[in-house]
XYZ file of C-alpha atoms in Angstrom:
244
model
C -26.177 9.577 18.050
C -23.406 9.936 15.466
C -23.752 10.803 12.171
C -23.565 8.223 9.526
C -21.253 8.068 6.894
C -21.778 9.101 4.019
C -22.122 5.894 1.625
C -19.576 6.522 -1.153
C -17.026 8.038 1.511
C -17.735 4.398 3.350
C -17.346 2.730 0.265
C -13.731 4.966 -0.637
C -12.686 3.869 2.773
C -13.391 -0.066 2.480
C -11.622 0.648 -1.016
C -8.466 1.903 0.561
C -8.665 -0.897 3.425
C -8.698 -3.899 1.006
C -6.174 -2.287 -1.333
C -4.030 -1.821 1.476
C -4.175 -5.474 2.394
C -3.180 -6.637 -1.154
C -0.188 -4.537 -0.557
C 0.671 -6.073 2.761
C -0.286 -9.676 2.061
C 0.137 -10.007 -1.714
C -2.221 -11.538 -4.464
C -3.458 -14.215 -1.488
C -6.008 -11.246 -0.533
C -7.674 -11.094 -4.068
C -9.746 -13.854 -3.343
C -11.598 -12.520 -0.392
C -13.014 -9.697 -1.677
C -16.762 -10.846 -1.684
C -15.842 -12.351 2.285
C -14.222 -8.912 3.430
C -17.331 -6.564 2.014
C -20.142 -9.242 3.041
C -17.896 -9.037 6.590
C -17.937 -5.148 6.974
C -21.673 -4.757 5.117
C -22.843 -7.116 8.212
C -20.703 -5.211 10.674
C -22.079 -2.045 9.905
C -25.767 -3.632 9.771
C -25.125 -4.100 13.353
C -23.396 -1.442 14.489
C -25.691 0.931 13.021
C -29.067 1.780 12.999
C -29.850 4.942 10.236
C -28.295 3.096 7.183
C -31.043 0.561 5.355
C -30.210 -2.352 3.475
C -30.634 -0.469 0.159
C -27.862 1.390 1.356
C -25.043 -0.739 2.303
C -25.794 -2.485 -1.154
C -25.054 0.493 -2.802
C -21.748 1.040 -0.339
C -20.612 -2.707 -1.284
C -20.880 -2.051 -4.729
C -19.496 0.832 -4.857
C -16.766 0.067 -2.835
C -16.339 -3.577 -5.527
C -16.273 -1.061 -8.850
C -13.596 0.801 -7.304
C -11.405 -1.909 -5.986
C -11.932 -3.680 -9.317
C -11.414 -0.725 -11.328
C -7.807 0.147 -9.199
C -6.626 -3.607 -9.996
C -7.454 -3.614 -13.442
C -5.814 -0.350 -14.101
C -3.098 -0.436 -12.267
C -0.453 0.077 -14.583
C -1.961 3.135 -16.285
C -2.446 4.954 -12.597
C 0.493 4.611 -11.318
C 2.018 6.074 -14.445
C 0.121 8.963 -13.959
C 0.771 9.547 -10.081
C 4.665 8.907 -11.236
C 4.455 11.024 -14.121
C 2.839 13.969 -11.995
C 4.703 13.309 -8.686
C 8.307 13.728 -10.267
C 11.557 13.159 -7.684
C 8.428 10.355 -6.004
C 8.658 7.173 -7.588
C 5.693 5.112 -6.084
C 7.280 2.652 -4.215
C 8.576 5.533 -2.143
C 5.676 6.784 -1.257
C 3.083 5.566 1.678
C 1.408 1.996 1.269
C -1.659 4.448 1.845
C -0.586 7.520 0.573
C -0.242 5.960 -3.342
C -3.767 3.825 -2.811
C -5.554 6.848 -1.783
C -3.817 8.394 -4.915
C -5.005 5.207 -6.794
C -8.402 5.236 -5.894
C -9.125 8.435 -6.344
C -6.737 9.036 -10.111
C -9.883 6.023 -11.390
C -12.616 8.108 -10.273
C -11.344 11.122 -11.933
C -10.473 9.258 -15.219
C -13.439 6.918 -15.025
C -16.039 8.438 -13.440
C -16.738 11.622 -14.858
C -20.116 12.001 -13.533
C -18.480 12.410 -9.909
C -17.162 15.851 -9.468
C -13.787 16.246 -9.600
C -13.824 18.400 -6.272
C -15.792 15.773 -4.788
C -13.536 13.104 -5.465
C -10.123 15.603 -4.666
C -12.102 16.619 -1.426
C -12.996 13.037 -0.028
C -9.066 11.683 -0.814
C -7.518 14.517 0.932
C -10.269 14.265 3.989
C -9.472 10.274 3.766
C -5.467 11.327 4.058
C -5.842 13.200 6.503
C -7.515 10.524 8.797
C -5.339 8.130 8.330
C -2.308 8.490 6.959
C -0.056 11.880 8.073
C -0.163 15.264 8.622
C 1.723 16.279 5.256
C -0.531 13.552 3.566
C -3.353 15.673 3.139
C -1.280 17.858 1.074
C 0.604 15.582 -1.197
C -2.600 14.215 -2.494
C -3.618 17.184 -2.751
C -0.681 18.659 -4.925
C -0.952 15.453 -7.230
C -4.488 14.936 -7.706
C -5.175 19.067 -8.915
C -2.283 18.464 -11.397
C -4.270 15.526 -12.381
C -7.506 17.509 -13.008
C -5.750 19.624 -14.927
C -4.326 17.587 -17.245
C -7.601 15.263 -17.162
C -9.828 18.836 -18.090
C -7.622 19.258 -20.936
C -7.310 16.176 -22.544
C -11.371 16.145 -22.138
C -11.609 19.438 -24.545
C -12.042 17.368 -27.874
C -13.567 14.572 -26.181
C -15.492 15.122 -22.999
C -16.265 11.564 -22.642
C -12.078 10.309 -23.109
C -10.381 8.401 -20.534
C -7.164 10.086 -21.032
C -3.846 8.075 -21.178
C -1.148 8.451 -19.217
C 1.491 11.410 -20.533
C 4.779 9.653 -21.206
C 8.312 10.969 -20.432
C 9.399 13.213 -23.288
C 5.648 13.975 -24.333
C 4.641 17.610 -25.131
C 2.943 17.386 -21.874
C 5.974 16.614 -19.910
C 7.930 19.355 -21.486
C 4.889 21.735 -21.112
C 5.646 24.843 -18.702
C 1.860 25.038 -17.850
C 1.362 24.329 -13.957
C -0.198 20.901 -14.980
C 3.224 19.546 -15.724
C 4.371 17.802 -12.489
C 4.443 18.498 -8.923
C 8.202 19.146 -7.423
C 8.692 16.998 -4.388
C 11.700 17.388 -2.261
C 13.689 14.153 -3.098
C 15.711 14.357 -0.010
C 12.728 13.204 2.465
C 11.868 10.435 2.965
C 8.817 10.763 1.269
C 5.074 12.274 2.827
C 3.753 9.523 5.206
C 6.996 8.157 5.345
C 7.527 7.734 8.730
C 4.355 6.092 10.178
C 2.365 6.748 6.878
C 0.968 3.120 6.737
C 3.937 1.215 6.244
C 6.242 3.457 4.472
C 9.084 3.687 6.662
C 11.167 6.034 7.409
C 13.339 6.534 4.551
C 10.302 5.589 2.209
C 11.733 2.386 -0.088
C 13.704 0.864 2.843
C 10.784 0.861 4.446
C 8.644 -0.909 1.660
C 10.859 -3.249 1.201
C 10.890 -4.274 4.851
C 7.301 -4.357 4.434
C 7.490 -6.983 1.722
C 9.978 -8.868 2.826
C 8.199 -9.455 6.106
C 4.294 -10.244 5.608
C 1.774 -9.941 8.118
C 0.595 -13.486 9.419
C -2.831 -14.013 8.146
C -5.479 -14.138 10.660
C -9.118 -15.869 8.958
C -11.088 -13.543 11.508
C -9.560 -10.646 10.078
C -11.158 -11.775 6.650
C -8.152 -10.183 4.734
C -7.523 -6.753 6.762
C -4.108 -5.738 6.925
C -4.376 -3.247 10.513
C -4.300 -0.032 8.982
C -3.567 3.063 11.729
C -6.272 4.746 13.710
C -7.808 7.675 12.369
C -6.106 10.437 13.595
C -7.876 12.927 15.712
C -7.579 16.956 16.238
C -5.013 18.730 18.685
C -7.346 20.589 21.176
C -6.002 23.850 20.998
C -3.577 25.056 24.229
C -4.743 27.816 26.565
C -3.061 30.322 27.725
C -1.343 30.121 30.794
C -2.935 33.512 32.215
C -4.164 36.798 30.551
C -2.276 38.809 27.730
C -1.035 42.138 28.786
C -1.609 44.707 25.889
């Protein structure tokens, strides 16, 4: 019998899936929230037997706060995954690669009871699954930067919720090593090619993406198909022994 999911990671995941469908199908999928968790909750109900209903409660709300929280601060995280991710603006960047940056920038800034190597940890495992090989990475790069910056503001105030840094600021023209991750501009961004829907060549891609939306389908309850997790390599044998 497999193990269960852990319920926050299960809740990060159904985060990143409805986020991901906004992208795709626009402000349309807002209204299903409550349909697409009450359609997963019962899925999992079913398909497993170790979870109790005390727990996938806890995974639909949790999953809610963080969706909510994403939408409703929207503006100020992606100013601080542009801010840190210089060369990337965001709409060159993976449809999953910047939600899994989303999710996890409000749980740093908002939740401060969750560990920040908790929440770094679970986004770069999450990357990794689905998105690409470099993914893991990127997010990676960004979201220390963030702690840094997030650890310092948090001196004075351990109980602030930051604000973005702004071009120009005395953080932007800081040489500490919280000051921005260097990206190569000449890719076409981590993710981009196959890294749920950002294209190769990263914007050309979006805007492909946008200009063509998925046909909704009601059974879906508001999923956009993200890829398939992606699984290990098994590691190649040698063809015979090694002579010393």
């Amino acid at each position: 019998m497999a193990t269960p999911v852990r319920r926050r990671t299960r809740a990060r995941e159904l985060g990143l899936r409805f986020l991901y469908s906004v992208e795709m199908r626009g402000d349309e999928a807002l209204s299903e929230l409550d349909a697409f968790l009450a359609h997963h909750i019962r899925g999992e109900e079913e398909e497993t037997e170790g979870n109790s209903d005390s727990d996938q409660v806890e995974v639909a709300h949790y999953a809610r706060k963080l969706i909510e929280g994403v939408l409703n601060n929207l503006d100020s995280l992606n100013r601080w995954i542009e801010f840190i991710a210089r060369n990337w603006r965001l709409e060159r960047m993976a449809h999953l690669d910047r939600n899994i940056l989303r999710l996890a920038m409000f749980e740093l800034l908002h939740h401060p009871e969750v560990p920040f190597k908790v929440v770094i940890n679970e986004a770069i495992d999450i990357a990794k699954r689905y998105s690409t090989a470099q993914s893991g990475s990127f997010v990676n790069g960004i979201l220390d930067r963030a702690r840094i910056l997030i650890q310092e503001a948090r001196e004075t105030d351990p109980d602030a919720v930051p604000d973005a840094p702004q071009s120009g600021s005395k953080d932007s023209e800081s040489e500490s090593p919280a000051r921005g991750v260097d990206f190569p501009a000449s890719e076409g961004g981590p993710g981009g090619s196959g890294g749920g829907g950002g294209g190769s060549g990263g914007a050309r891609g979006d805007a492909g993406n946008r200009g063509r939306p998925r046909p909704y389908d009601a059974k879906e309850l508001g999923d956009a198909p993200m890829p398939r997790p992606t699984r290990p390599r098994r590691p190649r044998h040698p063809q015979g022994p090694i002579n010393s």
